[in-house]
Coordinates of C-alpha atoms and ligand atoms in Angstrom, one line a residue:
X1 CA 114.6 79.2 103.7
X2 CA 112.4 80.6 106.3
X3 CA 112.4 84.1 104.9
X4 CA 110.6 82.8 101.8
X5 CA 107.7 81.5 103.9
X6 CA 104.6 83.5 103.1
X7 CA 102.1 81.4 105.1
X8 CA 102.9 79.1 108.0
X9 CA 100.5 77.2 110.2
X10 CA 101.8 76.2 113.5
X11 CA 100.2 73.2 115.2
X12 CA 96.9 74.6 113.9
X13 CA 94.1 72.7 115.7
X14 CA 90.3 72.9 115.8
X15 CA 88.0 70.8 117.8
X16 CA 84.2 71.0 117.8
X17 CA 82.8 69.4 121.0
X18 CA 84.7 66.0 121.1
X19 CA 85.4 66.1 117.4
X20 CA 88.9 67.0 116.1
X21 CA 88.5 68.6 112.7
X22 CA 92.0 70.0 112.1
X23 CA 94.7 68.1 113.9
X24 CA 97.9 70.1 114.6
X25 CA 98.6 71.1 111.1
X26 CA 102.1 72.5 110.2
X27 CA 102.3 73.9 106.8
X28 CA 104.9 76.1 105.1
X29 CA 103.9 77.8 101.9
X30 CA 106.7 79.7 100.1
X31 CA 106.7 82.7 97.8
X32 CA 105.7 81.8 94.2
X33 CA 104.3 78.4 95.1
X34 CA 100.9 77.2 93.9
X35 CA 100.1 75.1 96.9
X36 CA 97.4 72.5 96.6
X37 CA 95.6 71.6 99.8
X38 CA 94.2 68.3 98.9
X39 CA 91.8 66.0 100.8
X40 CA 88.4 64.4 100.5
X41 CA 85.2 66.1 101.5
X42 CA 85.1 66.7 105.2
X43 CA 88.9 66.5 105.7
X44 CA 89.1 69.9 107.2
X45 CA 90.2 72.1 104.3
X46 CA 87.6 74.8 104.6
X47 CA 88.0 74.9 108.4
X48 CA 91.8 75.4 108.0
X49 CA 91.2 78.1 105.4
X50 CA 88.7 79.9 107.6
X51 CA 91.2 79.8 110.5
X52 CA 94.0 81.2 108.3
X53 CA 91.7 84.1 107.3
X54 CA 90.7 84.7 110.9
X55 CA 87.1 83.9 110.2
X56 CA 87.1 81.3 113.0
X57 CA 89.4 81.0 116.0
X58 CA 91.6 77.9 116.3
X59 CA 91.2 75.8 119.5
X60 CA 95.0 76.1 119.7
X61 CA 98.0 76.8 117.4
X62 CA 98.5 79.7 115.2
X63 CA 99.0 81.2 111.8
X64 CA 101.9 83.4 110.5
X65 CA 101.5 85.4 107.4
X66 CA 104.7 87.1 106.0
X67 CA 106.4 86.4 109.3
X68 CA 103.8 88.0 111.5
X69 CA 101.3 86.4 113.8
X70 CA 98.0 86.7 112.0
X71 CA 95.9 87.2 115.1
X72 CA 98.1 89.7 116.8
X73 CA 98.7 91.7 113.6
X74 CA 95.4 91.2 111.9
X75 CA 95.0 94.8 110.6
X76 CA 98.5 94.7 109.1
X77 CA 98.4 91.2 107.7
X78 CA 94.9 90.9 106.3
X79 CA 95.3 93.5 103.5
X80 CA 98.2 91.3 102.2
X81 CA 95.8 88.4 101.7
X82 CA 93.2 88.0 98.9
X83 CA 90.6 85.3 99.2
X84 CA 87.9 83.6 97.3
X85 CA 86.2 81.2 99.6
X86 CA 82.8 80.8 98.1
X87 CA 80.9 81.6 94.9
X88 CA 81.7 85.3 94.5
X89 CA 78.8 87.7 95.1
X90 CA 78.8 89.6 91.8
X91 CA 76.4 92.1 90.2
X92 CA 75.0 90.1 87.4
X93 CA 73.5 93.0 85.5
X94 CA 76.8 94.9 85.5
X95 CA 79.9 94.5 83.4
X96 CA 83.1 93.0 84.9
X97 CA 84.7 96.3 84.8
X98 CA 81.9 98.0 86.7
X99 CA 81.9 95.1 89.2
X100 CA 85.6 95.8 89.8
X101 CA 85.0 99.5 90.1
X102 CA 82.3 98.9 92.8
X103 CA 84.7 96.9 94.9
X104 CA 87.6 99.2 94.2
X105 CA 85.5 102.1 95.6
X106 CA 84.9 100.1 98.7
X107 CA 88.7 99.9 99.1
X108 CA 89.0 103.7 98.7
X109 CA 89.7 103.7 95.0
X110 CA 92.1 101.8 92.7
X111 CA 93.8 103.4 89.7
X112 CA 92.0 102.7 86.3
X113 CA 95.4 101.4 85.1
X114 CA 95.4 98.7 87.8
X115 CA 91.9 97.6 86.9
X116 CA 93.1 97.3 83.2
X117 CA 96.0 95.2 84.4
X118 CA 93.8 92.9 86.5
X119 CA 91.3 92.4 83.7
X120 CA 94.2 91.5 81.4
X121 CA 95.7 89.1 84.1
X122 CA 92.4 87.2 84.7
X123 CA 91.8 87.0 80.9
X124 CA 88.6 89.1 80.9
X125 CA 90.0 92.2 79.2
X126 CA 88.1 91.5 75.9
X127 CA 84.8 90.8 77.7
X128 CA 85.1 93.5 80.3
X129 CA 82.1 95.5 79.0
X130 CA 79.7 92.5 78.8
X131 CA 77.3 91.8 81.6
X132 CA 78.4 89.2 84.1
X133 CA 75.2 87.3 83.6
X134 CA 76.6 86.3 80.1
X135 CA 79.8 84.8 81.7
X136 CA 80.6 81.2 82.1
X137 CA 81.2 79.8 85.6
X138 CA 85.0 79.9 85.0
X139 CA 84.8 83.6 84.0
X140 CA 82.8 84.4 87.1
X141 CA 85.4 82.6 89.3
X142 CA 88.1 84.6 87.6
X143 CA 86.2 87.8 88.2
X144 CA 85.9 86.8 91.9
X145 CA 89.7 86.3 92.0
X146 CA 90.1 89.7 90.2
X147 CA 88.2 91.3 93.0
X148 CA 90.5 89.6 95.5
X149 CA 93.5 91.0 93.6
X150 CA 92.4 94.6 93.7
X151 CA 94.5 95.5 96.7
X152 CA 97.5 93.6 95.3
X153 CA 97.8 90.9 98.0
X154 CA 100.9 88.8 98.3
X155 CA 98.9 85.7 99.2
X156 CA 95.9 84.4 97.4
X157 CA 93.7 81.8 99.1
X158 CA 91.2 80.0 97.0
X159 CA 88.7 77.4 98.3
X160 CA 88.0 74.9 95.6
X161 CA 88.4 77.4 92.7
X162 CA 87.9 74.7 90.1
X163 CA 84.6 73.4 91.6
X164 CA 82.1 72.9 88.8
X165 CA 84.5 73.9 86.0
X166 CA 84.7 71.8 82.9
X167 CA 88.1 70.6 81.6
X168 CA 88.6 73.7 79.4
X169 CA 87.7 75.9 82.4
X170 CA 90.3 74.0 84.5
X171 CA 93.0 74.6 81.9
X172 CA 92.1 78.3 81.8
X173 CA 92.3 78.4 85.6
X174 CA 95.7 76.7 85.5
X175 CA 97.1 79.1 83.0
X176 CA 95.7 82.0 85.0
X177 CA 97.2 80.8 88.3
X178 CA 100.5 80.1 86.7
X179 CA 100.6 83.7 85.4
X180 CA 99.8 85.0 88.9
X181 CA 102.6 82.8 90.4
X182 CA 105.1 84.0 87.8
X183 CA 104.3 87.5 88.9
X184 CA 105.3 86.6 92.4
X185 CA 102.0 85.8 94.0
X186 CA 101.7 82.9 96.4
X187 CA 98.6 80.8 96.0
X188 CA 97.0 78.3 98.3
X189 CA 94.1 76.4 96.8
X190 CA 92.0 73.6 98.1
X191 CA 90.8 70.7 96.1
X192 CA 89.4 67.2 96.5
X193 CA 90.7 66.0 93.2
X194 CA 94.3 64.9 92.8
X195 CA 94.2 65.2 89.0
X196 CA 93.4 68.9 89.3
X197 CA 96.2 69.5 91.8
X198 CA 98.6 67.6 89.5
X199 CA 97.5 69.9 86.6
X200 CA 97.7 73.1 88.4
X201 CA 99.9 73.1 91.5
X202 CA 103.6 73.1 92.2
X203 CA 103.3 71.7 95.8
X204 CA 100.7 69.7 97.6
X205 CA 99.7 68.9 101.2
X206 CA 97.4 65.9 101.5
X207 CA 95.1 65.9 104.5
X208 CA 92.7 63.3 105.8
X209 CA 90.6 63.6 109.0
X210 CA 92.3 66.9 109.7
X211 CA 95.8 65.3 109.7
X212 CA 98.7 66.0 107.4
X213 CA 99.4 62.8 105.5
X214 CA 102.2 64.2 103.3
X215 CA 103.6 67.4 101.9
X216 CA 105.7 67.4 98.7
X217 CA 106.5 69.0 95.4
X218 CA 103.9 67.8 92.9
X219 CA 106.4 66.2 90.5
X220 CA 107.6 64.0 93.4
X221 CA 104.1 62.8 94.1
X222 CA 103.1 59.9 91.8
X223 CA 104.4 56.6 93.3
X224 CA 105.2 56.7 97.0
X225 CA 101.9 58.2 97.8
X226 CA 99.9 56.0 95.5
X227 CA 98.0 54.1 98.1
X228 CA 96.6 57.2 99.6
X229 CA 95.9 58.9 96.3
X230 CA 93.7 56.0 95.3
X231 CA 91.5 56.8 98.2
X232 CA 91.1 60.4 97.3
X233 CA 90.7 60.2 93.6
X234 CA 89.7 56.8 92.3
X235 CA 89.7 58.1 88.7
Ligands
LIG1 P1 84.5 70.1 102.0 O1 85.3 70.0 100.7 O2 83.3 69.2 102.0 O3 84.2 71.6 102.3 P2 86.5 70.2 104.0 O4 87.7 69.4 103.8 O5 86.6 71.6 103.6 O6 85.4 69.5 103.1 P3 85.5 71.1 106.4 O7 84.4 71.9 105.8 O8 86.6 71.9 107.0 O9 86.0 70.0 105.4 O10 84.8 70.2 107.6 C1 85.6 69.2 108.3 C2 84.7 68.5 109.3 O11 84.4 69.4 110.3 C3 83.4 68.1 108.7 O12 83.1 66.8 109.1 C4 82.4 69.0 109.2 O13 81.1 68.4 109.5 C5 83.0 69.5 110.6 N1 82.6 70.8 110.9 C6 82.8 72.0 110.2 N2 82.4 73.0 110.8 C7 81.8 72.6 112.0 C8 81.0 73.2 113.1 N3 80.8 74.5 113.1 N4 80.6 72.4 114.1 C9 80.8 71.1 114.0 N5 81.4 70.4 113.1 C10 81.9 71.2 112.0

């Protein structure tokens, strides 16, 4: 149903000089999905995410968020989107809670109760008073996502959130993202590893050279797409 669509890209296209980087991408991401955006390095994932967030302008095509054109209604739409697109800039000598408080202040203040909830949600409640410099990479990633959650976005966009995590960190990230989705958040995450997408995501779009190869529920993946998958993830 079209009313469930949280994020839609419409013939999204980006060209640098003669080079097509994102080639008329049509994606529909629905409420509650954990949507994996899978493709090898250089496939155009980051460029797509940056266009969705309005950080770069598409050559043509557009983005709809919660049924509204993202460019025309930027000020309305952007507060509904939380993003983690690179290693989060955190204050290493401050606690998780104090980090959240700093970013909350920048948003004009967030109730202490909400900060408690978020710390609980990202699994940092019991370490909230420890300095961030003592955290693992996975904990820092989750704190970065916690910051993105401060204004209670409907859509969360994560560029390679599992990058650099060990298998235990990936399991934690999976559990955490599942918790968010069960609370009604919609999540778009990029990855270049099929195995990770299979562990974490409910849906997947596979792209290669900027083109959509296939889009499917993850449990329907396995066989029909095998030939392509081998190219992405030889493991
Ligand atoms: P990665 O996982 O390595 O980040 P990706 O799928 O996110 O890969 P993009 O970063 O979107 O891929 O890059 C897609 C292609 O577009 C790459 O070949 C890149 O060199 C090219 N590209 C990206 N930005 C520019 C730019 N500003 N000018 C020219 N080419 C660019």
